PDB file of C-alpha atoms in Angstrom:
ATOM      1  CA  MET U 367     100.501 120.530 115.956  1.00 68.00           C
ATOM      2  CA  THR U 368      97.442 122.411 114.652  1.00 95.00           C
ATOM      3  CA  THR U 369      96.199 121.083 111.334  1.00 97.00           C
ATOM      4  CA  PHE U 370      93.330 121.079 108.889  1.00 98.00           C
ATOM      5  CA  THR U 371      92.662 119.273 105.635  1.00 97.00           C
ATOM      6  CA  GLY U 372      93.136 120.893 102.246  1.00 97.00           C
ATOM      7  CA  PRO U 373      90.573 120.433  99.458  1.00 97.00           C
ATOM      8  CA  ASP U 374      92.466 117.460  98.007  1.00 97.00           C
ATOM      9  CA  GLY U 375      92.933 115.728 101.367  1.00 97.00           C
ATOM     10  CA  THR U 376      96.451 117.002 102.055  1.00 98.00           C
ATOM     11  CA  ARG U 377      96.988 117.692 105.762  1.00 98.00           C
ATOM     12  CA  LEU U 378      98.141 121.279 106.266  1.00 98.00           C
ATOM     13  CA  ALA U 379      99.743 122.597 109.439  1.00 98.00           C
ATOM     14  CA  TYR U 380      99.844 126.036 110.973  1.00 98.00           C
ATOM     15  CA  ARG U 381     100.952 127.755 114.158  1.00 97.00           C
ATOM     16  CA  ILE U 382      99.403 130.588 116.111  1.00 98.00           C
ATOM     17  CA  LEU U 383     101.600 133.275 117.642  1.00 98.00           C
ATOM     18  CA  GLY U 384     100.136 135.998 119.830  1.00 97.00           C
ATOM     19  CA  ASP U 385      96.587 136.997 120.699  1.00 93.00           C
ATOM     20  CA  GLY U 386      93.964 139.170 119.148  1.00 94.00           C
ATOM     21  CA  GLU U 387      92.450 139.419 115.699  1.00 96.00           C
ATOM     22  CA  PRO U 388      93.835 136.760 113.332  1.00 98.00           C
ATOM     23  CA  LEU U 389      96.246 137.652 110.543  1.00 98.00           C
ATOM     24  CA  LEU U 390      96.900 134.922 107.981  1.00 98.00           C
ATOM     25  CA  ALA U 391     100.617 134.813 107.121  1.00 98.00           C
ATOM     26  CA  LEU U 392     101.931 133.184 103.933  1.00 98.00           C
ATOM     27  CA  ALA U 393     105.632 132.406 103.577  1.00 98.00           C
ATOM     28  CA  GLY U 394     107.833 132.945 100.547  1.00 98.00           C
ATOM     29  CA  GLY U 395     110.933 131.147  99.368  1.00 96.00           C
ATOM     30  CA  ALA U 396     109.309 130.145  97.140  1.00 97.00           C
ATOM     31  CA  MET U 397     107.955 127.254  99.225  1.00 98.00           C
ATOM     32  CA  ARG U 398     110.186 127.715 102.266  1.00 98.00           C
ATOM     33  CA  ASP U 399     109.321 126.389 105.710  1.00 98.00           C
ATOM     34  CA  SER U 400     107.416 129.227 107.362  1.00 98.00           C
ATOM     35  CA  ALA U 401     109.642 128.979 110.456  1.00 98.00           C
ATOM     36  CA  TYR U 402     111.908 131.592 108.868  1.00 98.00           C
ATOM     37  CA  LEU U 403     109.206 134.216 109.470  1.00 98.00           C
ATOM     38  CA  GLY U 404     109.525 133.821 113.226  1.00 97.00           C
ATOM     39  CA  ASP U 405     106.966 136.138 114.816  1.00 98.00           C
ATOM     40  CA  LEU U 406     107.673 138.807 112.165  1.00 98.00           C
ATOM     41  CA  GLY U 407     109.733 140.965 114.451  1.00 98.00           C
ATOM     42  CA  GLY U 408     107.149 141.043 117.211  1.00 98.00           C
ATOM     43  CA  LEU U 409     104.072 141.641 115.057  1.00 98.00           C
ATOM     44  CA  SER U 410     102.473 138.936 117.207  1.00 98.00           C
ATOM     45  CA  ALA U 411     102.148 141.573 119.943  1.00 97.00           C
ATOM     46  CA  HIS U 412      99.601 143.338 117.736  1.00 97.00           C
ATOM     47  CA  ARG U 413      97.794 140.494 115.981  1.00 98.00           C
ATOM     48  CA  ALA U 414      97.392 136.730 116.356  1.00 98.00           C
ATOM     49  CA  LEU U 415      99.625 135.444 113.566  1.00 98.00           C
ATOM     50  CA  HIS U 416      98.150 132.342 111.944  1.00 98.00           C
ATOM     51  CA  VAL U 417     101.206 131.145 110.030  1.00 98.00           C
ATOM     52  CA  LEU U 418     100.480 128.518 107.387  1.00 98.00           C
ATOM     53  CA  ASP U 419     102.998 125.884 106.323  1.00 98.00           C
ATOM     54  CA  LEU U 420     102.285 125.693 102.603  1.00 98.00           C
ATOM     55  CA  ARG U 421     101.726 122.172 101.312  1.00 98.00           C
ATOM     56  CA  GLY U 422     104.917 120.137 101.333  1.00 97.00           C
ATOM     57  CA  THR U 423     106.762 122.566 103.611  1.00 98.00           C
ATOM     58  CA  GLY U 424     107.372 122.626 107.353  1.00 97.00           C
ATOM     59  CA  ARG U 425     104.961 120.261 109.086  1.00 97.00           C
ATOM     60  CA  SER U 426     102.450 120.098 106.223  1.00 98.00           C
ATOM     61  CA  GLU U 427     102.125 116.925 104.190  1.00 98.00           C
ATOM     62  CA  ARG U 428     103.526 116.560 100.714  1.00 97.00           C
ATOM     63  CA  PRO U 429     100.632 116.241  98.268  1.00 97.00           C
ATOM     64  CA  ALA U 430     100.032 113.211  96.082  1.00 95.00           C
ATOM     65  CA  ASP U 431     100.042 115.481  93.014  1.00 96.00           C
ATOM     66  CA  PRO U 432     103.209 117.622  92.708  1.00 96.00           C
ATOM     67  CA  ALA U 433     101.379 119.863  90.225  1.00 96.00           C
ATOM     68  CA  SER U 434      99.346 121.143  93.175  1.00 98.00           C
ATOM     69  CA  TYR U 435     102.388 123.126  94.306  1.00 98.00           C
ATOM     70  CA  ARG U 436     101.499 125.636  91.590  1.00 98.00           C
ATOM     71  CA  VAL U 437     100.646 128.953  93.190  1.00 98.00           C
ATOM     72  CA  ASP U 438      97.182 129.360  91.705  1.00 98.00           C
ATOM     73  CA  ARG U 439      96.175 125.901  92.891  1.00 98.00           C
ATOM     74  CA  GLN U 440      97.209 126.740  96.460  1.00 98.00           C
ATOM     75  CA  VAL U 441      94.606 129.520  96.575  1.00 98.00           C
ATOM     76  CA  ALA U 442      92.130 126.787  97.543  1.00 98.00           C
ATOM     77  CA  ASP U 443      94.324 125.923 100.545  1.00 98.00           C
ATOM     78  CA  VAL U 444      94.191 129.514 101.788  1.00 98.00           C
ATOM     79  CA  GLU U 445      90.420 129.606 101.409  1.00 98.00           C
ATOM     80  CA  ALA U 446      90.144 126.289 103.292  1.00 98.00           C
ATOM     81  CA  PHE U 447      92.370 127.823 105.998  1.00 98.00           C
ATOM     82  CA  ARG U 448      90.045 130.825 106.340  1.00 98.00           C
ATOM     83  CA  ALA U 449      86.988 128.586 106.510  1.00 98.00           C
ATOM     84  CA  HIS U 450      88.676 126.303 109.056  1.00 98.00           C
ATOM     85  CA  LEU U 451      89.277 129.324 111.291  1.00 98.00           C
ATOM     86  CA  GLY U 452      85.649 130.384 110.952  1.00 97.00           C
ATOM     87  CA  LEU U 453      86.501 133.867 109.710  1.00 98.00           C
ATOM     88  CA  GLU U 454      84.012 135.837 107.626  1.00 98.00           C
ATOM     89  CA  ARG U 455      86.883 137.927 106.281  1.00 97.00           C
ATOM     90  CA  ALA U 456      90.603 137.506 106.781  1.00 98.00           C
ATOM     91  CA  ASP U 457      93.437 139.992 106.742  1.00 98.00           C
ATOM     92  CA  VAL U 458      96.248 138.382 104.749  1.00 98.00           C
ATOM     93  CA  LEU U 459      99.995 139.028 104.868  1.00 99.00           C
ATOM     94  CA  GLY U 460     102.416 137.564 102.366  1.00 98.00           C
ATOM     95  CA  HIS U 461     106.190 137.743 102.229  1.00 98.00           C
ATOM     96  CA  SER U 462     108.227 137.589  99.012  1.00 98.00           C
ATOM     97  CA  ALA U 463     106.870 134.748  96.827  1.00 98.00           C
ATOM     98  CA  GLY U 464     104.051 134.310  99.325  1.00 98.00           C
ATOM     99  CA  CYS U 465     102.727 137.647  98.038  1.00 98.00           C
ATOM    100  CA  SER U 466     101.882 135.968  94.728  1.00 98.00           C
ATOM    101  CA  LEU U 467      99.641 133.538  96.592  1.00 98.00           C
ATOM    102  CA  ALA U 468      98.174 136.321  98.748  1.00 98.00           C
ATOM    103  CA  THR U 469      97.405 138.425  95.667  1.00 98.00           C
ATOM    104  CA  LEU U 470      95.779 135.570  93.745  1.00 98.00           C
ATOM    105  CA  TYR U 471      93.746 134.703  96.832  1.00 98.00           C
ATOM    106  CA  ALA U 472      92.523 138.291  97.142  1.00 98.00           C
ATOM    107  CA  LEU U 473      91.568 138.362  93.463  1.00 98.00           C
ATOM    108  CA  ARG U 474      89.644 135.108  93.672  1.00 98.00           C
ATOM    109  CA  HIS U 475      88.026 135.878  97.039  1.00 98.00           C
ATOM    110  CA  PRO U 476      87.716 139.655  97.388  1.00 98.00           C
ATOM    111  CA  ASP U 477      84.627 139.205  99.532  1.00 97.00           C
ATOM    112  CA  ARG U 478      86.635 137.122 102.004  1.00 98.00           C
ATOM    113  CA  THR U 479      89.638 139.467 102.222  1.00 98.00           C
ATOM    114  CA  GLY U 480      89.917 142.302 104.730  1.00 98.00           C
ATOM    115  CA  ARG U 481      93.317 143.940 104.281  1.00 98.00           C
ATOM    116  CA  LEU U 482      96.258 142.787 102.195  1.00 98.00           C
ATOM    117  CA  ALA U 483      99.857 143.323 103.353  1.00 98.00           C
ATOM    118  CA  LEU U 484     102.535 142.466 100.783  1.00 99.00           C
ATOM    119  CA  ILE U 485     106.014 142.470 102.340  1.00 99.00           C
ATOM    120  CA  THR U 486     108.991 142.821  99.963  1.00 98.00           C
ATOM    121  CA  PRO U 487     106.773 141.128  97.378  1.00 98.00           C
ATOM    122  CA  SER U 488     107.843 138.967  94.499  1.00 97.00           C
ATOM    123  CA  LEU U 489     106.401 140.804  91.499  1.00 97.00           C
ATOM    124  CA  ARG U 490     106.366 137.857  89.102  1.00 96.00           C
ATOM    125  CA  VAL U 491     102.608 137.536  89.339  1.00 97.00           C
ATOM    126  CA  PHE U 492     102.453 141.097  87.956  1.00 98.00           C
ATOM    127  CA  GLY U 493     104.920 140.267  85.176  1.00 97.00           C
ATOM    128  CA  SER U 494     107.824 142.214  86.699  1.00 96.00           C
ATOM    129  CA  THR U 495     111.273 140.779  87.394  1.00 94.00           C
ATOM    130  CA  ALA U 496     114.486 142.273  88.729  1.00 95.00           C
ATOM    131  CA  THR U 497     117.406 143.185  86.489  1.00 95.00           C
ATOM    132  CA  GLU U 498     121.150 143.263  87.043  1.00 95.00           C
ATOM    133  CA  GLU U 499     120.886 147.054  87.272  1.00 95.00           C
ATOM    134  CA  HIS U 500     118.452 146.726  90.169  1.00 95.00           C
ATOM    135  CA  TYR U 501     121.064 144.719  92.057  1.00 94.00           C
ATOM    136  CA  ARG U 502     123.809 147.206  91.270  1.00 92.00           C
ATOM    137  CA  ALA U 503     121.581 150.096  92.310  1.00 91.00           C
ATOM    138  CA  ALA U 504     120.878 148.348  95.619  1.00 92.00           C
ATOM    139  CA  VAL U 505     124.607 148.097  96.302  1.00 89.00           C
ATOM    140  CA  ALA U 506     125.025 151.776  95.447  1.00 87.00           C
ATOM    141  CA  ALA U 507     122.155 152.709  97.776  1.00 88.00           C
ATOM    142  CA  ARG U 508     123.936 151.129 100.698  1.00 85.00           C
ATOM    143  CA  GLY U 509     127.154 153.038 100.040  1.00 79.00           C
ATOM    144  CA  GLY U 510     128.855 151.095  97.260  1.00 71.00           C
ATOM    145  CA  THR U 511     131.280 148.200  97.384  1.00 66.00           C
ATOM    146  CA  GLY U 512     133.099 149.019 100.614  1.00 73.00           C
ATOM    147  CA  GLU U 513     131.881 145.955 102.505  1.00 85.00           C
ATOM    148  CA  GLU U 514     134.123 142.903 102.229  1.00 90.00           C
ATOM    149  CA  TRP U 515     131.420 140.657 100.793  1.00 93.00           C
ATOM    150  CA  CYS U 516     130.436 143.028  97.961  1.00 92.00           C
ATOM    151  CA  PRO U 517     132.929 141.949  95.245  1.00 91.00           C
ATOM    152  CA  THR U 518     131.929 138.297  95.638  1.00 93.00           C
ATOM    153  CA  ALA U 519     128.244 139.182  95.665  1.00 93.00           C
ATOM    154  CA  LEU U 520     128.511 141.341  92.533  1.00 93.00           C
ATOM    155  CA  ALA U 521     130.436 138.601  90.751  1.00 94.00           C
ATOM    156  CA  ALA U 522     127.607 136.202  91.621  1.00 95.00           C
ATOM    157  CA  VAL U 523     125.090 138.722  90.250  1.00 95.00           C
ATOM    158  CA  ARG U 524     127.004 138.878  86.953  1.00 95.00           C
ATOM    159  CA  THR U 525     127.055 135.093  86.792  1.00 96.00           C
ATOM    160  CA  ALA U 526     123.340 134.794  87.503  1.00 95.00           C
ATOM    161  CA  PHE U 527     122.262 137.321  84.895  1.00 95.00           C
ATOM    162  CA  ALA U 528     124.623 135.782  82.339  1.00 94.00           C
ATOM    163  CA  GLY U 529     122.717 132.540  82.729  1.00 94.00           C
ATOM    164  CA  GLY U 530     125.178 130.795  85.012  1.00 92.00           C
ATOM    165  CA  ALA U 531     124.672 129.070  88.345  1.00 91.00           C
ATOM    166  CA  ALA U 532     125.443 131.574  91.094  1.00 91.00           C
ATOM    167  CA  ASP U 533     126.040 130.364  94.634  1.00 93.00           C
ATOM    168  CA  PRO U 534     123.064 131.516  96.774  1.00 93.00           C
ATOM    169  CA  ASP U 535     125.441 131.981  99.707  1.00 95.00           C
ATOM    170  CA  ASP U 536     127.378 134.589  97.707  1.00 95.00           C
ATOM    171  CA  LEU U 537     124.172 136.493  96.949  1.00 95.00           C
ATOM    172  CA  ALA U 538     122.745 136.266 100.462  1.00 96.00           C
ATOM    173  CA  PRO U 539     124.278 139.476 101.929  1.00 96.00           C
ATOM    174  CA  LEU U 540     122.484 141.532  99.277  1.00 96.00           C
ATOM    175  CA  PHE U 541     119.141 140.611 100.817  1.00 97.00           C
ATOM    176  CA  HIS U 542     119.920 141.924 104.290  1.00 97.00           C
ATOM    177  CA  GLY U 543     120.198 145.524 105.361  1.00 95.00           C
ATOM    178  CA  ASP U 544     123.080 144.567 107.647  1.00 93.00           C
ATOM    179  CA  TRP U 545     125.124 141.406 107.080  1.00 95.00           C
ATOM    180  CA  ASN U 546     125.492 140.848 110.799  1.00 94.00           C
ATOM    181  CA  ALA U 547     125.377 137.768 113.011  1.00 95.00           C
ATOM    182  CA  ALA U 548     121.581 137.676 113.047  1.00 94.00           C
ATOM    183  CA  ALA U 549     121.423 137.832 109.248  1.00 96.00           C
ATOM    184  CA  ARG U 550     124.041 135.094 108.916  1.00 97.00           C
ATOM    185  CA  ALA U 551     122.154 132.874 111.345  1.00 97.00           C
ATOM    186  CA  HIS U 552     118.932 133.467 109.419  1.00 97.00           C
ATOM    187  CA  GLU U 553     120.589 132.513 106.140  1.00 96.00           C
ATOM    188  CA  ALA U 554     122.125 129.407 107.689  1.00 96.00           C
ATOM    189  CA  THR U 555     118.631 127.920 108.018  1.00 97.00           C
ATOM    190  CA  ARG U 556     117.679 128.495 104.374  1.00 95.00           C
ATOM    191  CA  ALA U 557     118.916 125.248 102.813  1.00 93.00           C
ATOM    192  CA  GLY U 558     117.263 123.055 105.419  1.00 95.00           C
ATOM    193  CA  GLN U 559     113.976 124.924 105.077  1.00 97.00           C
ATOM    194  CA  SER U 560     113.841 124.771 101.278  1.00 95.00           C
ATOM    195  CA  HIS U 561     111.828 122.462  99.008  1.00 95.00           C
ATOM    196  CA  PRO U 562     113.374 122.752  95.501  1.00 95.00           C
ATOM    197  CA  GLU U 563     110.788 120.579  93.730  1.00 95.00           C
ATOM    198  CA  ALA U 564     107.914 122.625  95.097  1.00 97.00           C
ATOM    199  CA  ALA U 565     109.721 125.906  94.428  1.00 97.00           C
ATOM    200  CA  ALA U 566     110.251 124.966  90.785  1.00 96.00           C
ATOM    201  CA  ALA U 567     106.530 124.234  90.352  1.00 97.00           C
ATOM    202  CA  TYR U 568     105.251 127.249  92.276  1.00 98.00           C
ATOM    203  CA  HIS U 569     105.407 129.821  89.472  1.00 94.00           C
ATOM    204  CA  GLY U 570     104.696 127.244  86.785  1.00 93.00           C
ATOM    205  CA  GLY U 571     101.713 129.062  85.283  1.00 91.00           C
ATOM    206  CA  GLY U 572      98.061 129.336  86.145  1.00 93.00           C
ATOM    207  CA  TYR U 573      97.874 133.124  86.034  1.00 96.00           C
ATOM    208  CA  ASP U 574      98.110 135.884  83.426  1.00 97.00           C
ATOM    209  CA  PRO U 575     100.224 138.845  84.610  1.00 98.00           C
ATOM    210  CA  ALA U 576      98.339 141.309  82.400  1.00 98.00           C
ATOM    211  CA  ALA U 577      95.045 140.115  83.851  1.00 98.00           C
ATOM    212  CA  VAL U 578      96.434 140.384  87.386  1.00 98.00           C
ATOM    213  CA  ARG U 579      97.593 143.961  86.770  1.00 98.00           C
ATOM    214  CA  ALA U 580      94.151 144.915  85.507  1.00 98.00           C
ATOM    215  CA  ALA U 581      92.240 143.059  88.210  1.00 98.00           C
ATOM    216  CA  VAL U 582      93.996 144.558  91.244  1.00 98.00           C
ATOM    217  CA  ALA U 583      92.654 147.944  90.196  1.00 98.00           C
ATOM    218  CA  GLU U 584      89.200 146.643  91.119  1.00 97.00           C
ATOM    219  CA  LEU U 585      90.029 145.357  94.602  1.00 98.00           C
ATOM    220  CA  PRO U 586      87.879 147.281  97.101  1.00 96.00           C
ATOM    221  CA  PHE U 587      89.981 146.827 100.248  1.00 97.00           C
ATOM    222  CA  PRO U 588      93.226 148.509 101.384  1.00 98.00           C
ATOM    223  CA  ALA U 589      96.631 147.095 100.503  1.00 98.00           C
ATOM    224  CA  LEU U 590     100.106 147.814 101.835  1.00 98.00           C
ATOM    225  CA  LEU U 591     103.203 147.116  99.752  1.00 98.00           C
ATOM    226  CA  LEU U 592     106.302 147.355 101.935  1.00 98.00           C
ATOM    227  CA  ALA U 593     109.787 147.536 100.409  1.00 98.00           C
ATOM    228  CA  GLY U 594     113.247 147.473 101.917  1.00 98.00           C
ATOM    229  CA  GLU U 595     115.455 150.407 100.924  1.00 97.00           C
ATOM    230  CA  TYR U 596     118.379 148.087 100.120  1.00 96.00           C
ATOM    231  CA  ASP U 597     116.405 145.179  98.675  1.00 97.00           C
ATOM    232  CA  PRO U 598     117.387 144.464  95.041  1.00 97.00           C
ATOM    233  CA  ASP U 599     114.426 142.203  94.329  1.00 97.00           C
ATOM    234  CA  PRO U 600     112.024 143.917  94.552  1.00 97.00           C
ATOM    235  CA  CYS U 601     113.589 147.343  94.535  1.00 97.00           C
ATOM    236  CA  PRO U 602     111.544 150.208  96.028  1.00 97.00           C
ATOM    237  CA  ALA U 603     110.829 151.786  92.622  1.00 97.00           C
ATOM    238  CA  ALA U 604     109.297 148.543  91.346  1.00 97.00           C
ATOM    239  CA  VAL U 605     107.188 148.234  94.498  1.00 98.00           C
ATOM    240  CA  ARG U 606     105.915 151.799  94.100  1.00 98.00           C
ATOM    241  CA  ALA U 607     105.007 151.141  90.457  1.00 98.00           C
ATOM    242  CA  THR U 608     103.121 147.997  91.446  1.00 98.00           C
ATOM    243  CA  ALA U 609     101.259 149.749  94.253  1.00 98.00           C
ATOM    244  CA  ALA U 610     100.050 152.298  91.704  1.00 98.00           C
ATOM    245  CA  LEU U 611      98.116 149.498  89.983  1.00 98.00           C
ATOM    246  CA  PHE U 612      95.837 149.056  92.998  1.00 98.00           C
ATOM    247  CA  ARG U 613      92.757 151.108  93.722  1.00 95.00           C
ATOM    248  CA  ARG U 614      93.575 151.514  97.420  1.00 96.00           C
ATOM    249  CA  ALA U 615      97.254 150.842  98.102  1.00 97.00           C
ATOM    250  CA  ARG U 616     100.009 152.569  99.978  1.00 97.00           C
ATOM    251  CA  THR U 617     103.751 152.026  99.744  1.00 98.00           C
ATOM    252  CA  ALA U 618     106.114 151.982 102.699  1.00 98.00           C
ATOM    253  CA  VAL U 619     109.895 151.883 102.243  1.00 98.00           C
ATOM    254  CA  GLN U 620     111.720 150.793 105.373  1.00 98.00           C
ATOM    255  CA  PRO U 621     115.059 152.607 105.622  1.00 97.00           C
ATOM    256  CA  ALA U 622     118.264 150.544 105.544  1.00 96.00           C
ATOM    257  CA  ALA U 623     116.283 147.297 105.254  1.00 97.00           C
ATOM    258  CA  GLY U 624     116.665 144.362 102.917  1.00 97.00           C
ATOM    259  CA  HIS U 625     114.357 141.526 101.928  1.00 98.00           C
ATOM    260  CA  TYR U 626     113.617 140.567 105.551  1.00 98.00           C
ATOM    261  CA  PRO U 627     112.768 143.953 107.071  1.00 98.00           C
ATOM    262  CA  TRP U 628     111.563 142.526 110.396  1.00 98.00           C
ATOM    263  CA  LEU U 629     115.156 141.393 111.016  1.00 98.00           C
ATOM    264  CA  ASP U 630     116.759 144.742 110.173  1.00 97.00           C
ATOM    265  CA  ASP U 631     114.539 146.933 112.359  1.00 98.00           C
ATOM    266  CA  PRO U 632     111.758 145.019 114.122  1.00 98.00           C
ATOM    267  CA  ALA U 633     110.239 148.146 115.684  1.00 98.00           C
ATOM    268  CA  ALA U 634     109.997 150.026 112.379  1.00 98.00           C
ATOM    269  CA  PHE U 635     108.557 146.989 110.627  1.00 98.00           C
ATOM    270  CA  THR U 636     105.915 146.180 113.217  1.00 98.00           C
ATOM    271  CA  ARG U 637     104.926 149.835 113.499  1.00 98.00           C
ATOM    272  CA  ALA U 638     104.351 150.167 109.747  1.00 98.00           C
ATOM    273  CA  VAL U 639     102.372 146.934 109.411  1.00 98.00           C
ATOM    274  CA  ALA U 640     100.389 147.293 112.644  1.00 98.00           C
ATOM    275  CA  GLU U 641      99.373 150.864 111.804  1.00 98.00           C
ATOM    276  CA  PHE U 642      98.184 149.749 108.367  1.00 98.00           C
ATOM    277  CA  LEU U 643      96.193 146.843 109.760  1.00 98.00           C
ATOM    278  CA  ALA U 644      94.558 149.104 112.351  1.00 96.00           C
ATOM    279  CA  SER U 645      93.696 151.869 109.891  1.00 90.00           C
TER     280      SER U 645
END
C-alpha cells in the first residue's frame, strides 16, 4: 500500500496504474472508494494514473475530525499529494463529485495545476443541480421508455423530486449508457464502496458558487469537461454551459454514454481524454 500523510496527520492511500507522466485522479460518489474507477477504461496506457483514496474511503484512514470530509478542506490533501509526488505541476482528473474537489484545488493552486479534466462533473460547486426534466430528457435521448427498467426508474425519479426516498437501485440504469452485465456488476459494488457520513459532509459548505463561477474565468490552463450523451446529471447542455464559464475549456459529449463513460465505450473515452492531455 502506497501512502502519505495529510496535513492533519490522516494517513492517505493511493495506487499507481500504468507508466508515464502522472495524472492525479479524484473519485466521486461523493466519497466513494476509488476502486470503482478501475483504470478508467485503459487510460493507464497513456498516463500513470495516481488514484487517491479520499480520506475515510478505500484504504485511507478515517480522520479524527469528521468535518474534514468537507470538500474545500480536502483541497489540502490534494496539494499534499502533489507535493508528496514531487511534482511542480500536476494534471488533475476528477469524476462526478470529485470534480468539485478538482475545481476547488485548481482555483486555490492555479500555479500547481497543469490541465484539468472534469468527467461527467457534479455541478454543485457551480450552483447548478439537475431537475426532473433533465432525467426525463435523458430517457427520451436514449429512445424513450422501451427498456424494461424505464417505468421503475421514472417512478423513482418522480419520488426523488417529490422529496421522497427513492431506491438508488431503481435509479441506477439511468446512469449507464447500456444497462448490461458490466453496468450491473459495476453498480453491485456501489453500496460496499460508499461512506454515507462522509458523503453527507462533502458538500456541506466552504465555497460560494457565484465566486467559483467568476473565478474559473481566470484560470490560465486548459480544461476539458466531458459529458455522457445519456447522463441525466449532469446533462450535456448543463456541461456545455459550465464549460463556457472557463477561459480555456472544451466540451466533449461521448455518444450513447452515461455517467461512467469509460464503461460504455473505453476506446472513445480514453481517446478523448488522452488527446486533451497531450494537446
